[in-house]
Short mmCIF file of C-alpha atoms in Angstrom, two decimals:
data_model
loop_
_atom_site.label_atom_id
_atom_site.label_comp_id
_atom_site.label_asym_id
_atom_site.label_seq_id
_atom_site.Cartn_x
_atom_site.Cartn_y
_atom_site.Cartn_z
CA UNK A 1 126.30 116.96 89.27
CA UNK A 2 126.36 113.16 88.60
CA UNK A 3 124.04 111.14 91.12
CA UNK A 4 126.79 110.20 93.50
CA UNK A 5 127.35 113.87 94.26
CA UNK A 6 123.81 114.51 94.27
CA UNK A 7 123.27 111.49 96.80
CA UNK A 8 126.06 113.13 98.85
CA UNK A 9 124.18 116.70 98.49
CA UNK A 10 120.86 115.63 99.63
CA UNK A 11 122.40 113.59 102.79
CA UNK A 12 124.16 116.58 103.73
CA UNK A 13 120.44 118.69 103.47
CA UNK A 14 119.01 115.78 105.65
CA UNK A 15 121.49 115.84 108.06
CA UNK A 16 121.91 119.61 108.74
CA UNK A 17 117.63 119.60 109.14
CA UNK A 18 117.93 116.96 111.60
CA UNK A 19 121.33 118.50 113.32
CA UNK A 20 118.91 121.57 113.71
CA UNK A 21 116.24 120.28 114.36
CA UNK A 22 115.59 116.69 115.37
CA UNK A 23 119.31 115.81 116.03
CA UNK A 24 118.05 112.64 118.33
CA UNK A 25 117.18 111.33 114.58
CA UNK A 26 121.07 111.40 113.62
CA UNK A 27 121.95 108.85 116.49
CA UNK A 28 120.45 106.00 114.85
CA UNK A 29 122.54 106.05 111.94
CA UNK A 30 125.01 103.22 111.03
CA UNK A 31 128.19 102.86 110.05
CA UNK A 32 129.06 103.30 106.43
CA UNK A 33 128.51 99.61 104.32
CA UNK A 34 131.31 98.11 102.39
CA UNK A 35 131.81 97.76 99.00
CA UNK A 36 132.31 94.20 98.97
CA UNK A 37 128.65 93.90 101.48
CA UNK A 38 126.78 96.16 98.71
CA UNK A 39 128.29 93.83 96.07
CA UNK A 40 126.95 90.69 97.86
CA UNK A 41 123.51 92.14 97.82
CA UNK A 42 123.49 92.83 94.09
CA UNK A 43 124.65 89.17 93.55
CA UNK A 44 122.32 87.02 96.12
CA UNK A 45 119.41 89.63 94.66
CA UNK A 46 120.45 89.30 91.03
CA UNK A 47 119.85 93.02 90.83
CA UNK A 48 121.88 95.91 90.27
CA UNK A 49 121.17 98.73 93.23
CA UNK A 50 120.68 102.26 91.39
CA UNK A 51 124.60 104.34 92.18
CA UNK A 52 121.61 106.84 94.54
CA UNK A 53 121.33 103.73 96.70
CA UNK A 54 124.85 102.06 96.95
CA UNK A 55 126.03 106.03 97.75
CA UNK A 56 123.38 106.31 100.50
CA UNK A 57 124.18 102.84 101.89
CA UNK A 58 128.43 104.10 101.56
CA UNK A 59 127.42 106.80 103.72
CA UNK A 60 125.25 104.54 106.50
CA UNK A 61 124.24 101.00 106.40
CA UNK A 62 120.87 101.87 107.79
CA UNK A 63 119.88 102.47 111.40
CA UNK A 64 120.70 100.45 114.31
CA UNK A 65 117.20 99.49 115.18
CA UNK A 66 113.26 100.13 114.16
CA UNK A 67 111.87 102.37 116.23
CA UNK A 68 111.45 105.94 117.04
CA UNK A 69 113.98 108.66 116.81
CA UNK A 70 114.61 108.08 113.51
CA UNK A 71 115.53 109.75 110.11
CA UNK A 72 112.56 109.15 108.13
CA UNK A 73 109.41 110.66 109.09
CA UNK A 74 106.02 108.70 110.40
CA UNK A 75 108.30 105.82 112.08
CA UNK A 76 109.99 104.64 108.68
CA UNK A 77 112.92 102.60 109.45
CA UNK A 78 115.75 102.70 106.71
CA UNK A 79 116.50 99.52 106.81
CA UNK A 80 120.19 98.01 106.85
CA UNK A 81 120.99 95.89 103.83
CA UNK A 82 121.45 92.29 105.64
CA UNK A 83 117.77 93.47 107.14
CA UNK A 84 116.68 94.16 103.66
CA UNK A 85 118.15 91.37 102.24
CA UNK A 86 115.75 89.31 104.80
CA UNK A 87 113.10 91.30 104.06
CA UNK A 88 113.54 91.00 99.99
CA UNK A 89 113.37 86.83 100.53
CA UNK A 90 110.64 86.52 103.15
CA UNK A 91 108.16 88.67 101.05
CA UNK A 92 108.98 87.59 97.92
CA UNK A 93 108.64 83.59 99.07
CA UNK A 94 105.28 84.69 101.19
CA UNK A 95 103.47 86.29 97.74
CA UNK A 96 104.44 83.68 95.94
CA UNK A 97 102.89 81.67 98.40
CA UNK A 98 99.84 83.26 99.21
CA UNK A 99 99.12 83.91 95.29
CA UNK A 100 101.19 82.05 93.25
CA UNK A 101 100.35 83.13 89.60
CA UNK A 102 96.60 83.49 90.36
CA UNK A 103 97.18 87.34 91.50
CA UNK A 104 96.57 89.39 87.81
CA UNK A 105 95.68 92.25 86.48
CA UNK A 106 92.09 90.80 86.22
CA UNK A 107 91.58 90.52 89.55
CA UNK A 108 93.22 93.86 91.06
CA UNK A 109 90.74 95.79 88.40
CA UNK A 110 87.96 94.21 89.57
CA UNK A 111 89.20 94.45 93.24
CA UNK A 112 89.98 98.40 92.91
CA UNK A 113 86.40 98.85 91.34
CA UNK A 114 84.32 97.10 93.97
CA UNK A 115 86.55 98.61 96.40
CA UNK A 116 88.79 96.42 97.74
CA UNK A 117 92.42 97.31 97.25
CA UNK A 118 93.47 101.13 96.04
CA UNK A 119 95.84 101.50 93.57
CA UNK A 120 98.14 104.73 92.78
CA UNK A 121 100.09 105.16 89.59
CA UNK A 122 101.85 102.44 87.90
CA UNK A 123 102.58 99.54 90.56
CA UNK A 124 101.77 96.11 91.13
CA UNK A 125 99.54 95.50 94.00
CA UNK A 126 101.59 92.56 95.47
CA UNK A 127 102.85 92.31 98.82
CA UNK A 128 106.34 91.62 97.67
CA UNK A 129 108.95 90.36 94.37
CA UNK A 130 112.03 89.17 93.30
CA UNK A 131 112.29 92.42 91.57
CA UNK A 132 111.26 94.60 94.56
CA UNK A 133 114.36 95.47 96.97
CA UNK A 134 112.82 96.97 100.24
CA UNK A 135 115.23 99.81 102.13
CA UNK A 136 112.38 101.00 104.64
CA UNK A 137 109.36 99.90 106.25
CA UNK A 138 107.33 101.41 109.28
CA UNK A 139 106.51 98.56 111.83
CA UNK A 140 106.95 95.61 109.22
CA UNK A 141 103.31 96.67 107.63
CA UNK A 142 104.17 99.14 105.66
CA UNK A 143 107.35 98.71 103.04
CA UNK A 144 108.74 101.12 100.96
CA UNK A 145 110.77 99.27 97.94
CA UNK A 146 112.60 99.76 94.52
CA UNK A 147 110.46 98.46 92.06
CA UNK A 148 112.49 96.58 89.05
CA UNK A 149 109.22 95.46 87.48
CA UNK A 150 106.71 97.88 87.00
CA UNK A 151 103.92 97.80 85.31
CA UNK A 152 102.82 99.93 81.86
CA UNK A 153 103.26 103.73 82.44
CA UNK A 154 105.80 102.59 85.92
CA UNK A 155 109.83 103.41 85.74
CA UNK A 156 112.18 101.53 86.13
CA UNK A 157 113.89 101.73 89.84
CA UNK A 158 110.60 103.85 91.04
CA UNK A 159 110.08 104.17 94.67
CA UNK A 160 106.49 102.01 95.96
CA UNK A 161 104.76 101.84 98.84
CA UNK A 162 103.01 99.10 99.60
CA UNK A 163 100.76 98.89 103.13
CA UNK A 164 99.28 95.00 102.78
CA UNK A 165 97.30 95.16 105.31
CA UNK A 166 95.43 98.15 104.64
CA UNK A 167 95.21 97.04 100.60
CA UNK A 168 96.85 100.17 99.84
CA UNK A 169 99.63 100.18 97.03
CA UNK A 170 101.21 103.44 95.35
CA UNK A 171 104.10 104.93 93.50
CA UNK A 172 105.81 107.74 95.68
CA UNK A 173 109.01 108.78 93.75
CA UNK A 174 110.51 108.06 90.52
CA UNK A 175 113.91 106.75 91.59
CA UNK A 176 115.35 106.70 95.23
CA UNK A 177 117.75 109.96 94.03
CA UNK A 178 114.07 111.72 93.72
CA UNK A 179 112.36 110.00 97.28
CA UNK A 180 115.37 111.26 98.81
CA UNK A 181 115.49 114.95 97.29
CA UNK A 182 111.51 115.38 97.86
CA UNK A 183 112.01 114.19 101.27
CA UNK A 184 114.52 116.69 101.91
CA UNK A 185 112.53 119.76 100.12
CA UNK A 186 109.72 118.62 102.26
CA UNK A 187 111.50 119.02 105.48
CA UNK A 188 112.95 121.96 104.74
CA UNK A 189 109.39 123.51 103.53
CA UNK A 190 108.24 122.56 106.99
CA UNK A 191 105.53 120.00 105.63
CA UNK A 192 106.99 117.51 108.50
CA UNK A 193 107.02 118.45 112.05
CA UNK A 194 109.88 116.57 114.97
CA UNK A 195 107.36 116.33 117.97
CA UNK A 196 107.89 115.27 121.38
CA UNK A 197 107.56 111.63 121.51
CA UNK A 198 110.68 110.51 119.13
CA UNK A 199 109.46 111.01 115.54
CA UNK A 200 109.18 113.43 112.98
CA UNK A 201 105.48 113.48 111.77
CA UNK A 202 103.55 114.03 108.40
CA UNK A 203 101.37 117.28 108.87
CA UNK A 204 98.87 116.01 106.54
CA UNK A 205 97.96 112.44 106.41
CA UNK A 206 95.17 110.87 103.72
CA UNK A 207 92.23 110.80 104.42
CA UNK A 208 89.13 107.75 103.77
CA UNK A 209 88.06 110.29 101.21
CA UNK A 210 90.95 111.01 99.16
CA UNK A 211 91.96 107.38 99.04
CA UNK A 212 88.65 106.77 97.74
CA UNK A 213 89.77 109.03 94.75
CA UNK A 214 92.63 107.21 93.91
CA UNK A 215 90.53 105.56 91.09
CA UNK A 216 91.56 102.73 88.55
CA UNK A 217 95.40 103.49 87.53
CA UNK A 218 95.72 103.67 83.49
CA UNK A 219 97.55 100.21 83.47
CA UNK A 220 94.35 98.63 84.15
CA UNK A 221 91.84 100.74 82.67
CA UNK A 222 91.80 98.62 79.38
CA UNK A 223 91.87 95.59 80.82
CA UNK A 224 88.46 93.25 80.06
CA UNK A 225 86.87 90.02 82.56
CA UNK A 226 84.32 88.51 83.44
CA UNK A 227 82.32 89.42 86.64
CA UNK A 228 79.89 87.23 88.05
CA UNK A 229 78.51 87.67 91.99
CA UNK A 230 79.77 85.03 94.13
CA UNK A 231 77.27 86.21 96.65
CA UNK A 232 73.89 85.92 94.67
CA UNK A 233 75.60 82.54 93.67
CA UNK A 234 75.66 81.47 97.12
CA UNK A 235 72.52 82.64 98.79
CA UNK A 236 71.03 80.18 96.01
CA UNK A 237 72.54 77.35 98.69
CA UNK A 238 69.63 75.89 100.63
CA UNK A 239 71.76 74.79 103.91
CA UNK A 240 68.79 73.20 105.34
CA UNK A 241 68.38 71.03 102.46
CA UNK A 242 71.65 69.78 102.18
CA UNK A 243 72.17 65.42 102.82
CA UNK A 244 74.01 65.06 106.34
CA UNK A 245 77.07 63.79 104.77
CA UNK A 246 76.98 65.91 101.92
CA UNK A 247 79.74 68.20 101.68
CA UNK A 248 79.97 72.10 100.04
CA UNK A 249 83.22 74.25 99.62
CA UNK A 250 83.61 77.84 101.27
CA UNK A 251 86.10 79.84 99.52
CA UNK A 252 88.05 81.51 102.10
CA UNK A 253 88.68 85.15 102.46
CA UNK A 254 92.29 85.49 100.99
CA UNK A 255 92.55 89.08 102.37
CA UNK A 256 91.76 87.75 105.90
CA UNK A 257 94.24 84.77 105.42
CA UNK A 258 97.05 87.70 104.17
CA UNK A 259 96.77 89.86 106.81
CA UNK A 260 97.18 86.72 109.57
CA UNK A 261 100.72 85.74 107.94
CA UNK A 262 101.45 89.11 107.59
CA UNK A 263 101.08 89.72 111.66
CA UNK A 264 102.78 86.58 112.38
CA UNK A 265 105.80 88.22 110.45
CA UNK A 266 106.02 90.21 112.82
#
């Protein structure tokens, strides 16, 4: 089957689970998108949209609004495209402004060794990118996009996570075709339960321990820098003995800064 069929397939697997068994989660759905509104996506983006994509946005532009019953499971909202669209600009303008070109590959290895961010598989730990397109997020924390950019070992058009405020980034599919066919053999294997109050839910969620095992993604493993400890630095810093109208700079906490203008998004 080409992947327009297959696209068709898959939404017809999704929505004879949910007709069965979670049919609240088929109200949401939008009206099919036009093929002149997909085309002035591709063009404000500068992007191409994988056929898996444009066919899943042909068949519904989305879901009416973000929250619970929905088709995606753990209160993912597929987003429509003039919502993504909004979404693409604000977090690719709010990385760039937050990091500019100091975020690199330097820093995220250190960062996933002493702990800070985790890392899975071949992605960029940013919080958005021109050559990310977003189509879901859960609550405006958590964004699922189509990565155009990855990094060594990543695919082209792979399916990322990224929760910023939680540091956590991670490949989840190889294409959208794929998130949308391992969705489907996941519901359908009964890994996802449709509870009571208006969503269907992951039966197993990570744990502290298993994101701890994530580890240092190959991309990075060969990359080389220079550590010193900004904290044995400091603590040399006699307060006490500083002049009254001498001055010293405190380098703020960038994750701390981050996660404010990524709640005032919301």
């Amino acid at each position: 089957m080409s992947e327009a069929q297959r696209t068709k397939a898959v939404w017809q697997r999704l929505e004879k689970w949910l007709s069965e068994n979670f049919p609240e989660g088929l109200d949401n759905l939008r009206a099919p998108a036009s093929d002149e509104a997909i085309a002035s996506i591709e063009s404000r983006i500068q992007m191409k949209l994988p056929e898996a994509l444009k066919v899943s946005y042909q068949l519904h532009d989305g879901e009416e609004h973000n929250y619970p019953p929905g088709v995606l499971a753990d209160g993912f909202w597929l987003m429509p495209l003039e919502q993504a669209y909004e979404a693409w600009a604000q977090l690719k303008d709010l990385a760039a402004e937050l990091f500019g070109t100091d975020d690199t590959p330097t820093q995220w290895k250190s960062q996933v060794e002493d702990g800070i961010i985790f890392i899975k598989g071949a992605v960029k730990p940013l919080i958005g990118s021109p050559k990310w397109f977003p189509f879901a997020d859960a609550n405006g924390d958590v964004v699922r996009f189509l990565d155009f950019d990855p990094p060594q070992g990543g695919i082209m058009g792979q399916v990322i996570e990224i929760d910023a405020e939680a540091c956590q980034s991670q490949v989840i599919a190889p294409s959208y075709l794929a998130y949308l066919e391992q969705y489907a053999d996941a519901l359908e294997a009964g890994h996802y339960d449709a509870i009571a109050n208006g969503y269907i839910e992951s039966r197993d969620k990570l744990s502290w321990e298993e994101l701890q095992q994530w580890g240092l993604p190959e991309y990075l493993k060969n990359i080389e820098y220079d550590r010193y400890d900004t904290n044995a630095q400091s603590s040399q810093i006699d307060i006490s003995s500083l002049a009254p109208d001498e001055e010293i700079t405190i380098q703020p906490d960038f994750m701390a800064l981050e996660y404010t203008m990524l709640k005032d998004m919301g």
